[in-house]
Amino acid sequence: MRTAKIERTTSETTIQLAINLDAQEPVEISTGVGFFDHMLTLFARHGRLSLIVNAKGDLDVDSHHTVEDVGIALGTAIREALGEKTGINRYGTSFVPMDETLGMASLDLSGRSYLVFDATFDNPKLGLFDTELAEEFFQALAFNVQMNLHLKIIHGKNTHHKIESLFKATGRAFRKAITLNPEIKGVNSTKGVL
């Protein structure tokens, strides 16, 4: 089974996280930031993976440290769970409509970290979640998984819908990329390593 457990403690956050890429239950998310919990749940459900996150952060300051540090922990856990990436598709792309919004995620589990984030949000805050933190989360995720991640809102108006479409699309693209393909012998790279 492709699994990992991460415990990360700093002066700003304490995080326990567990992931199983080959199971769909349980999904239990608790960060103290309701909108972010909702987004992580969507990522897990659309990625068809088990994810447990228990995070406590300095929410009296704001939600920045909690969101970013969960991204770091999740990215680290995914990288550990993938191991040598033998037999995976490696690439995944997904377009997700959310009412008036259309979002896209395309990723490569290349071992190289890069984020392209092409989205703007009119509403600066959704509950305790500062909407600019969407990019911070995906930056932390991409750099710690060591993947190329391209995210784009093709069109849309509602900020909630835009961010939700990106989390769903990333989950769905991720599922495609991590799926074991019996036609792939070894690692899907001419270098022989990812």
Coordinates of N, CA and C in Angstrom, one line a residue:
M1 N 0.8 -1.2 0.0 CA 0.0 0.0 0.0 C 0.9 1.2 0.0
R2 N 0.4 2.2 -0.7 CA 1.2 3.5 -0.8 C 0.6 4.5 0.2
T3 N 1.3 4.5 1.4 CA 0.8 5.3 2.5 C 2.0 6.1 3.1
A4 N 1.6 7.1 3.9 CA 2.6 7.9 4.6 C 1.9 8.6 5.8
K5 N 2.7 8.8 6.9 CA 2.2 9.6 8.0 C 3.2 10.7 8.3
I6 N 2.7 11.9 8.5 CA 3.6 13.0 8.8 C 3.2 13.7 10.1
E7 N 4.1 14.0 10.9 CA 3.9 14.9 12.0 C 4.8 16.1 11.9
R8 N 4.3 17.3 11.9 CA 5.1 18.5 11.7 C 4.7 19.5 12.8
T9 N 5.7 19.9 13.6 CA 5.4 20.9 14.6 C 6.4 22.0 14.5
T10 N 5.8 23.2 14.5 CA 6.6 24.5 14.5 C 6.1 25.4 15.6
S11 N 6.6 26.5 15.8 CA 6.1 27.5 16.8 C 4.7 28.0 16.3
E12 N 4.3 27.8 15.1 CA 3.1 28.3 14.6 C 2.0 27.3 14.4
T13 N 2.4 26.0 14.1 CA 1.4 25.0 13.8 C 1.8 23.6 14.4
T14 N 0.8 22.8 14.6 CA 1.1 21.3 14.9 C 0.1 20.5 14.0
I15 N 0.7 19.6 13.2 CA 0.0 18.9 12.2 C 0.3 17.4 12.3
Q16 N -0.8 16.6 12.3 CA -0.7 15.2 12.1 C -1.5 14.9 10.8
L17 N -0.8 14.2 9.9 CA -1.5 13.9 8.6 C -1.2 12.5 8.2
A18 N -2.2 11.8 7.7 CA -2.0 10.4 7.1 C -2.7 10.3 5.8
I19 N -2.0 9.6 4.8 CA -2.6 9.5 3.5 C -2.4 8.1 3.0
N20 N -3.4 7.6 2.3 CA -3.3 6.3 1.7 C -3.8 6.5 0.2
L21 N -2.9 6.3 -0.7 CA -3.2 6.5 -2.1 C -4.1 5.4 -2.7
D22 N -4.2 4.3 -2.0 CA -4.9 3.1 -2.6 C -6.2 2.8 -1.8
A23 N -6.7 3.7 -1.0 CA -8.0 3.6 -0.3 C -8.7 4.9 -0.4
Q24 N -10.0 4.8 -0.2 CA -10.9 6.0 -0.3 C -11.4 6.5 1.0
E25 N -11.3 5.7 2.1 CA -11.7 6.0 3.4 C -10.6 5.7 4.4
P26 N -10.5 6.4 5.5 CA -11.4 7.5 5.8 C -10.9 8.9 5.2
V27 N -11.8 9.8 5.2 CA -11.4 11.2 4.9 C -11.9 12.0 6.1
E28 N -11.0 12.5 6.9 CA -11.3 13.3 8.1 C -10.4 14.5 8.2
I29 N -10.9 15.6 8.1 CA -10.2 16.9 8.0 C -10.6 17.8 9.1
S30 N -9.6 18.3 9.9 CA -9.9 19.3 10.9 C -8.7 20.3 11.0
T31 N -8.9 21.5 10.5 CA -7.8 22.5 10.5 C -8.2 23.7 11.3
G32 N -9.5 23.8 11.7 CA -9.9 25.0 12.3 C -10.4 26.1 11.3
V33 N -10.2 25.8 10.0 CA -10.5 26.8 8.9 C -11.6 26.0 8.1
G34 N -12.8 26.3 8.3 CA -13.9 25.6 7.7 C -13.9 25.5 6.2
F35 N -13.6 26.6 5.5 CA -13.6 26.5 4.0 C -12.4 25.6 3.6
F36 N -11.3 25.7 4.2 CA -10.1 24.9 3.9 C -10.4 23.4 4.1
D37 N -11.1 23.1 5.2 CA -11.5 21.7 5.5 C -12.3 21.2 4.3
H38 N -13.3 22.0 3.8 CA -14.1 21.7 2.7 C -13.3 21.4 1.5
M39 N -12.3 22.3 1.2 CA -11.5 22.1 0.0 C -10.6 20.9 0.1
L40 N -10.1 20.6 1.2 CA -9.2 19.4 1.3 C -10.1 18.1 1.2
T41 N -11.3 18.2 1.7 CA -12.2 17.0 1.6 C -12.5 16.8 0.1
L42 N -12.8 17.9 -0.6 CA -13.0 17.8 -2.1 C -11.8 17.2 -2.8
F43 N -10.6 17.7 -2.5 CA -9.4 17.1 -3.1 C -9.3 15.6 -2.9
A44 N -9.5 15.2 -1.6 CA -9.4 13.8 -1.3 C -10.5 13.0 -2.0
R45 N -11.7 13.4 -2.0 CA -12.8 12.7 -2.6 C -12.6 12.5 -4.1
H46 N -12.3 13.6 -4.8 CA -12.1 13.6 -6.2 C -10.8 12.9 -6.6
G47 N -9.8 12.9 -5.7 CA -8.6 12.2 -5.9 C -8.7 10.7 -5.5
R48 N -9.8 10.3 -5.0 CA -10.1 8.9 -4.5 C -9.0 8.4 -3.7
L49 N -8.7 9.2 -2.6 CA -7.7 8.7 -1.7 C -8.1 9.0 -0.2
S50 N -7.5 8.3 0.7 CA -7.8 8.5 2.1 C -6.9 9.5 2.7
L51 N -7.5 10.5 3.4 CA -6.7 11.6 3.9 C -7.2 12.0 5.3
I52 N -6.3 12.0 6.3 CA -6.6 12.4 7.6 C -5.7 13.6 8.0
V53 N -6.3 14.7 8.3 CA -5.5 15.9 8.7 C -6.1 16.4 10.0
N54 N -5.2 16.6 11.0 CA -5.5 17.2 12.2 C -4.5 18.3 12.4
A55 N -4.9 19.6 12.2 CA -4.0 20.7 12.3 C -4.5 21.7 13.3
K56 N -3.6 22.2 14.1 CA -3.8 23.3 15.1 C -2.8 24.4 14.8
G57 N -3.3 25.6 14.5 CA -2.4 26.7 14.1 C -2.8 27.9 14.9
D58 N -2.0 29.0 14.7 CA -2.2 30.2 15.3 C -3.2 31.1 14.6
L59 N -4.5 30.6 14.7 CA -5.6 31.2 14.0 C -5.9 32.6 14.6
D60 N -5.4 32.9 15.8 CA -5.5 34.2 16.4 C -4.8 35.2 15.6
V61 N -3.8 34.8 14.8 CA -3.0 35.7 13.9 C -3.8 35.8 12.6
D62 N -3.9 34.7 11.9 CA -4.7 34.5 10.7 C -4.5 33.0 10.3
S63 N -5.1 32.7 9.1 CA -5.0 31.3 8.7 C -3.8 30.9 7.8
H64 N -2.9 31.9 7.6 CA -1.8 31.7 6.6 C -0.9 30.5 7.0
H65 N -0.4 30.5 8.2 CA 0.5 29.5 8.7 C -0.2 28.1 8.6
T66 N -1.4 28.0 9.0 CA -2.1 26.7 9.0 C -2.2 26.2 7.6
V67 N -2.7 27.0 6.7 CA -2.9 26.6 5.3 C -1.6 26.2 4.6
E68 N -0.6 27.1 4.8 CA 0.7 26.8 4.1 C 1.3 25.5 4.7
D69 N 1.3 25.4 6.0 CA 2.0 24.2 6.6 C 1.2 22.9 6.3
V70 N -0.1 22.9 6.2 CA -0.8 21.7 5.7 C -0.4 21.4 4.3
G71 N -0.2 22.4 3.5 CA 0.3 22.2 2.1 C 1.7 21.5 2.1
I72 N 2.6 22.0 3.0 CA 3.9 21.4 3.2 C 3.8 19.9 3.6
A73 N 3.0 19.7 4.7 CA 2.8 18.3 5.2 C 2.2 17.4 4.2
L74 N 1.2 17.8 3.5 CA 0.5 17.0 2.5 C 1.4 16.7 1.3
G75 N 2.2 17.7 0.9 CA 3.1 17.4 -0.2 C 4.2 16.4 0.2
T76 N 4.7 16.6 1.4 CA 5.7 15.6 1.9 C 5.2 14.2 2.0
A77 N 3.9 14.1 2.5 CA 3.3 12.8 2.6 C 3.1 12.1 1.3
I78 N 2.6 12.9 0.3 CA 2.4 12.4 -1.1 C 3.7 11.9 -1.6
R79 N 4.8 12.7 -1.5 CA 6.1 12.3 -2.1 C 6.5 11.0 -1.4
E80 N 6.4 10.9 -0.1 CA 6.8 9.6 0.6 C 5.9 8.4 0.1
A81 N 4.6 8.6 0.0 CA 3.7 7.5 -0.4 C 4.0 7.1 -1.8
L82 N 4.4 8.0 -2.7 CA 4.7 7.6 -4.1 C 6.0 6.8 -4.2
G83 N 6.9 6.9 -3.3 CA 8.1 6.1 -3.4 C 8.9 6.4 -4.7
E84 N 9.3 5.4 -5.4 CA 10.0 5.5 -6.6 C 9.2 5.8 -7.8
K85 N 7.8 5.8 -7.6 CA 6.9 6.1 -8.7 C 6.8 5.1 -9.8
T86 N 7.2 3.9 -9.5 CA 7.2 2.8 -10.5 C 5.8 2.5 -11.0
G87 N 5.7 2.5 -12.3 CA 4.4 2.1 -12.9 C 3.3 3.1 -13.0
I88 N 3.5 4.3 -12.4 CA 2.4 5.3 -12.4 C 2.4 6.0 -13.8
N89 N 1.2 6.6 -14.1 CA 1.0 7.3 -15.3 C 1.9 8.6 -15.4
R90 N 2.1 9.2 -14.2 CA 3.0 10.4 -14.1 C 2.3 11.7 -14.4
Y91 N 1.5 11.8 -15.5 CA 0.8 13.0 -15.9 C -0.7 12.9 -15.6
G92 N -1.3 14.0 -15.3 CA -2.7 14.1 -15.2 C -3.3 15.5 -15.5
T93 N -4.4 15.5 -16.2 CA -5.0 16.8 -16.5 C -6.5 16.7 -16.3
S94 N -7.2 17.7 -15.7 CA -8.6 17.6 -15.5 C -9.2 19.0 -15.6
F95 N -10.3 19.1 -16.3 CA -11.1 20.3 -16.4 C -12.4 20.1 -15.5
V96 N -12.7 21.0 -14.6 CA -13.9 20.8 -13.8 C -14.8 22.1 -13.8
P97 N -16.0 21.9 -14.3 CA -17.0 23.0 -14.3 C -17.6 23.1 -12.9
M98 N -17.9 24.3 -12.5 CA -18.6 24.5 -11.2 C -19.5 25.7 -11.5
D99 N -20.7 25.4 -11.9 CA -21.7 26.4 -12.3 C -21.1 27.3 -13.4
E100 N -20.9 28.6 -13.2 CA -20.4 29.5 -14.2 C -18.9 29.4 -14.4
T101 N -18.2 28.6 -13.6 CA -16.8 28.6 -13.5 C -16.3 27.3 -14.2
L102 N -15.1 27.5 -14.9 CA -14.4 26.3 -15.4 C -13.0 26.4 -15.0
G103 N -12.5 25.4 -14.3 CA -11.1 25.4 -13.8 C -10.4 24.2 -14.4
M104 N -9.1 24.4 -14.5 CA -8.2 23.3 -15.1 C -7.0 23.1 -14.2
A105 N -6.6 21.9 -14.0 CA -5.4 21.5 -13.4 C -4.6 20.5 -14.3
S106 N -3.4 20.7 -14.4 CA -2.5 19.8 -15.2 C -1.2 19.6 -14.4
L107 N -0.8 18.4 -14.2 CA 0.4 18.1 -13.4 C 1.2 17.0 -13.9
D108 N 2.5 17.1 -13.5 CA 3.5 16.1 -13.9 C 4.3 15.8 -12.6
L109 N 4.3 14.5 -12.2 CA 5.0 14.1 -11.0 C 6.5 13.8 -11.4
S110 N 7.1 14.9 -11.9 CA 8.4 14.8 -12.5 C 9.6 14.8 -11.6
G111 N 9.4 15.1 -10.3 CA 10.5 15.3 -9.4 C 11.1 16.7 -9.4
R112 N 10.4 17.6 -10.3 CA 10.8 19.0 -10.4 C 9.7 19.8 -9.9
S113 N 9.9 20.8 -9.1 CA 8.9 21.6 -8.5 C 8.6 22.9 -9.3
Y114 N 7.4 23.1 -9.6 CA 7.0 24.3 -10.3 C 5.5 24.5 -10.2
L115 N 5.1 25.8 -10.0 CA 3.7 26.1 -9.9 C 3.4 27.3 -10.9
V116 N 2.4 27.1 -11.7 CA 1.8 28.2 -12.5 C 0.4 28.4 -12.0
F117 N 0.1 29.5 -11.5 CA -1.2 29.8 -10.9 C -1.9 31.0 -11.7
D118 N -2.9 30.7 -12.4 CA -3.5 31.7 -13.2 C -5.0 31.9 -12.8
A119 N -5.2 32.6 -11.7 CA -6.5 32.8 -11.2 C -6.6 34.0 -10.3
T120 N -7.6 34.8 -10.4 CA -7.8 35.9 -9.6 C -9.2 35.8 -8.9
F121 N -9.3 36.4 -7.7 CA -10.5 36.3 -6.9 C -11.0 37.6 -6.5
D122 N -12.2 37.9 -6.7 CA -12.8 39.2 -6.3 C -13.1 39.3 -4.8
N123 N -13.5 38.2 -4.2 CA -13.8 38.2 -2.8 C -12.5 37.8 -2.0
P124 N -12.0 38.7 -1.2 CA -10.7 38.5 -0.5 C -10.8 37.4 0.7
K125 N -12.0 37.1 1.1 CA -12.1 36.2 2.3 C -13.4 35.3 2.2
L126 N -13.2 34.0 2.5 CA -14.3 33.1 2.6 C -14.2 32.5 4.0
G127 N -15.1 32.9 4.9 CA -15.0 32.5 6.3 C -13.6 33.0 6.8
L128 N -12.9 32.1 7.4 CA -11.5 32.4 8.0 C -10.4 32.2 6.9
F129 N -10.8 31.9 5.7 CA -9.9 31.6 4.6 C -9.6 32.8 3.8
D130 N -8.4 33.4 3.8 CA -8.0 34.5 2.9 C -7.8 33.9 1.5
T131 N -8.5 34.3 0.5 CA -8.5 33.7 -0.8 C -7.1 33.6 -1.4
E132 N -6.3 34.6 -1.1 CA -4.9 34.6 -1.6 C -4.2 33.3 -1.1
L133 N -4.7 32.7 -0.1 CA -4.0 31.5 0.4 C -4.2 30.3 -0.5
A134 N -5.1 30.3 -1.4 CA -5.2 29.2 -2.3 C -3.9 29.0 -3.1
E135 N -3.3 30.1 -3.6 CA -2.1 30.0 -4.3 C -1.0 29.6 -3.3
E136 N -0.9 30.1 -2.1 CA 0.1 29.7 -1.1 C 0.0 28.2 -0.8
F137 N -1.2 27.6 -0.7 CA -1.4 26.2 -0.5 C -0.8 25.4 -1.7
F138 N -1.2 25.7 -2.9 CA -0.8 25.0 -4.0 C 0.7 25.1 -4.3
Q139 N 1.3 26.3 -3.9 CA 2.7 26.4 -4.0 C 3.4 25.5 -3.1
A140 N 3.0 25.4 -1.8 CA 3.6 24.5 -0.8 C 3.4 23.0 -1.3
L141 N 2.2 22.7 -1.8 CA 1.9 21.4 -2.2 C 2.9 21.0 -3.4
A142 N 2.9 21.8 -4.4 CA 3.7 21.5 -5.6 C 5.2 21.3 -5.3
F143 N 5.7 22.2 -4.4 CA 7.2 22.2 -4.1 C 7.5 21.0 -3.2
N144 N 6.6 20.5 -2.4 CA 6.9 19.4 -1.5 C 6.6 18.1 -2.1
V145 N 5.7 18.0 -3.0 CA 5.5 16.8 -3.8 C 6.6 16.6 -4.8
Q146 N 7.2 17.8 -5.2 CA 8.1 17.9 -6.3 C 7.5 17.5 -7.6
M147 N 6.5 18.4 -8.0 CA 5.7 18.2 -9.2 C 5.6 19.6 -9.9
N148 N 5.4 19.5 -11.2 CA 4.9 20.6 -12.0 C 3.4 20.7 -11.8
L149 N 2.8 21.8 -11.4 CA 1.4 22.0 -11.3 C 0.9 23.3 -11.9
H150 N 0.1 23.1 -12.9 CA -0.5 24.3 -13.7 C -1.9 24.4 -13.3
L151 N -2.4 25.5 -12.8 CA -3.8 25.8 -12.5 C -4.3 27.0 -13.2
K152 N -5.5 26.9 -13.7 CA -6.0 28.0 -14.4 C -7.5 28.1 -14.3
I153 N -8.0 29.3 -14.0 CA -9.5 29.5 -14.1 C -9.7 30.0 -15.6
I154 N -10.4 29.2 -16.3 CA -10.7 29.6 -17.7 C -11.7 30.7 -17.8
H155 N -12.8 30.5 -17.0 CA -13.7 31.6 -16.8 C -14.5 31.4 -15.6
G156 N -15.1 32.4 -15.0 CA -15.9 32.3 -13.8 C -16.0 33.6 -13.1
K157 N -16.9 33.7 -12.2 CA -17.2 34.9 -11.4 C -17.1 34.7 -9.9
N158 N -17.8 33.7 -9.4 CA -17.9 33.4 -8.0 C -16.6 32.9 -7.4
T159 N -16.1 33.5 -6.4 CA -14.8 33.1 -5.8 C -14.8 31.7 -5.2
H160 N -15.9 31.4 -4.5 CA -16.0 30.0 -4.0 C -16.0 29.0 -5.1
H161 N -16.7 29.2 -6.1 CA -16.7 28.3 -7.3 C -15.4 28.2 -7.9
K162 N -14.6 29.3 -8.0 CA -13.3 29.2 -8.7 C -12.4 28.4 -7.8
I163 N -12.3 28.6 -6.5 CA -11.3 27.9 -5.7 C -11.8 26.4 -5.6
E164 N -13.1 26.1 -5.5 CA -13.5 24.8 -5.5 C -13.2 24.0 -6.7
S165 N -13.3 24.7 -7.9 CA -13.0 24.0 -9.2 C -11.5 23.6 -9.2
L166 N -10.7 24.5 -8.7 CA -9.2 24.2 -8.7 C -8.9 23.0 -7.8
F167 N -9.5 22.9 -6.6 CA -9.2 21.8 -5.7 C -9.8 20.5 -6.3
K168 N -11.0 20.5 -6.9 CA -11.5 19.3 -7.5 C -10.7 18.9 -8.7
A169 N -10.3 19.8 -9.5 CA -9.5 19.5 -10.7 C -8.1 18.9 -10.3
T170 N -7.5 19.5 -9.3 CA -6.2 19.0 -8.8 C -6.4 17.6 -8.3
G171 N -7.4 17.3 -7.5 CA -7.7 15.9 -7.1 C -7.8 14.9 -8.2
R172 N -8.6 15.3 -9.2 CA -8.9 14.4 -10.3 C -7.6 14.2 -11.2
A173 N -6.9 15.3 -11.4 CA -5.6 15.2 -12.2 C -4.6 14.3 -11.4
F174 N -4.6 14.5 -10.1 CA -3.7 13.7 -9.3 C -4.0 12.2 -9.4
R175 N -5.3 11.9 -9.3 CA -5.7 10.5 -9.4 C -5.2 9.9 -10.7
K176 N -5.4 10.6 -11.8 CA -4.9 10.1 -13.1 C -3.4 9.9 -13.1
A177 N -2.6 10.8 -12.5 CA -1.2 10.7 -12.5 C -0.6 9.6 -11.6
I178 N -1.3 9.3 -10.5 CA -0.8 8.3 -9.6 C -1.3 6.9 -9.9
T179 N -2.2 6.8 -10.9 CA -2.8 5.5 -11.2 C -1.7 4.6 -11.8
L180 N -1.7 3.3 -11.2 CA -0.7 2.3 -11.7 C -1.2 1.8 -13.1
N181 N -0.3 1.8 -14.1 CA -0.6 1.5 -15.4 C 0.2 0.2 -15.8
P182 N -0.5 -0.9 -16.0 CA 0.3 -2.2 -16.3 C 1.1 -2.1 -17.5
E183 N 0.8 -1.2 -18.4 CA 1.6 -1.0 -19.6 C 2.9 -0.3 -19.4
I184 N 3.1 0.3 -18.3 CA 4.3 1.0 -18.0 C 5.3 0.1 -17.2
K185 N 6.4 -0.2 -17.8 CA 7.4 -1.0 -17.1 C 8.5 -0.1 -16.4
G186 N 8.6 -0.2 -15.1 CA 9.5 0.7 -14.4 C 9.0 2.0 -14.2
V187 N 9.8 3.0 -14.4 CA 9.4 4.4 -14.2 C 9.2 5.1 -15.6
N188 N 8.1 5.9 -15.7 CA 7.7 6.5 -16.9 C 8.6 7.7 -17.3
S189 N 9.8 7.5 -17.5 CA 10.8 8.5 -17.8 C 12.0 7.9 -18.6
T190 N 12.5 8.7 -19.6 CA 13.7 8.2 -20.3 C 14.9 8.3 -19.4
K191 N 14.8 9.0 -18.3 CA 15.9 9.1 -17.4 C 16.0 7.9 -16.5
G192 N 14.9 7.2 -16.4 CA 14.9 6.0 -15.5 C 14.6 6.3 -14.1
V193 N 14.3 7.6 -13.8 CA 14.0 8.0 -12.4 C 13.2 9.2 -12.5
L194 N 12.3 9.4 -11.5 CA 11.4 10.6 -11.4 C 11.7 11.2 -10.0

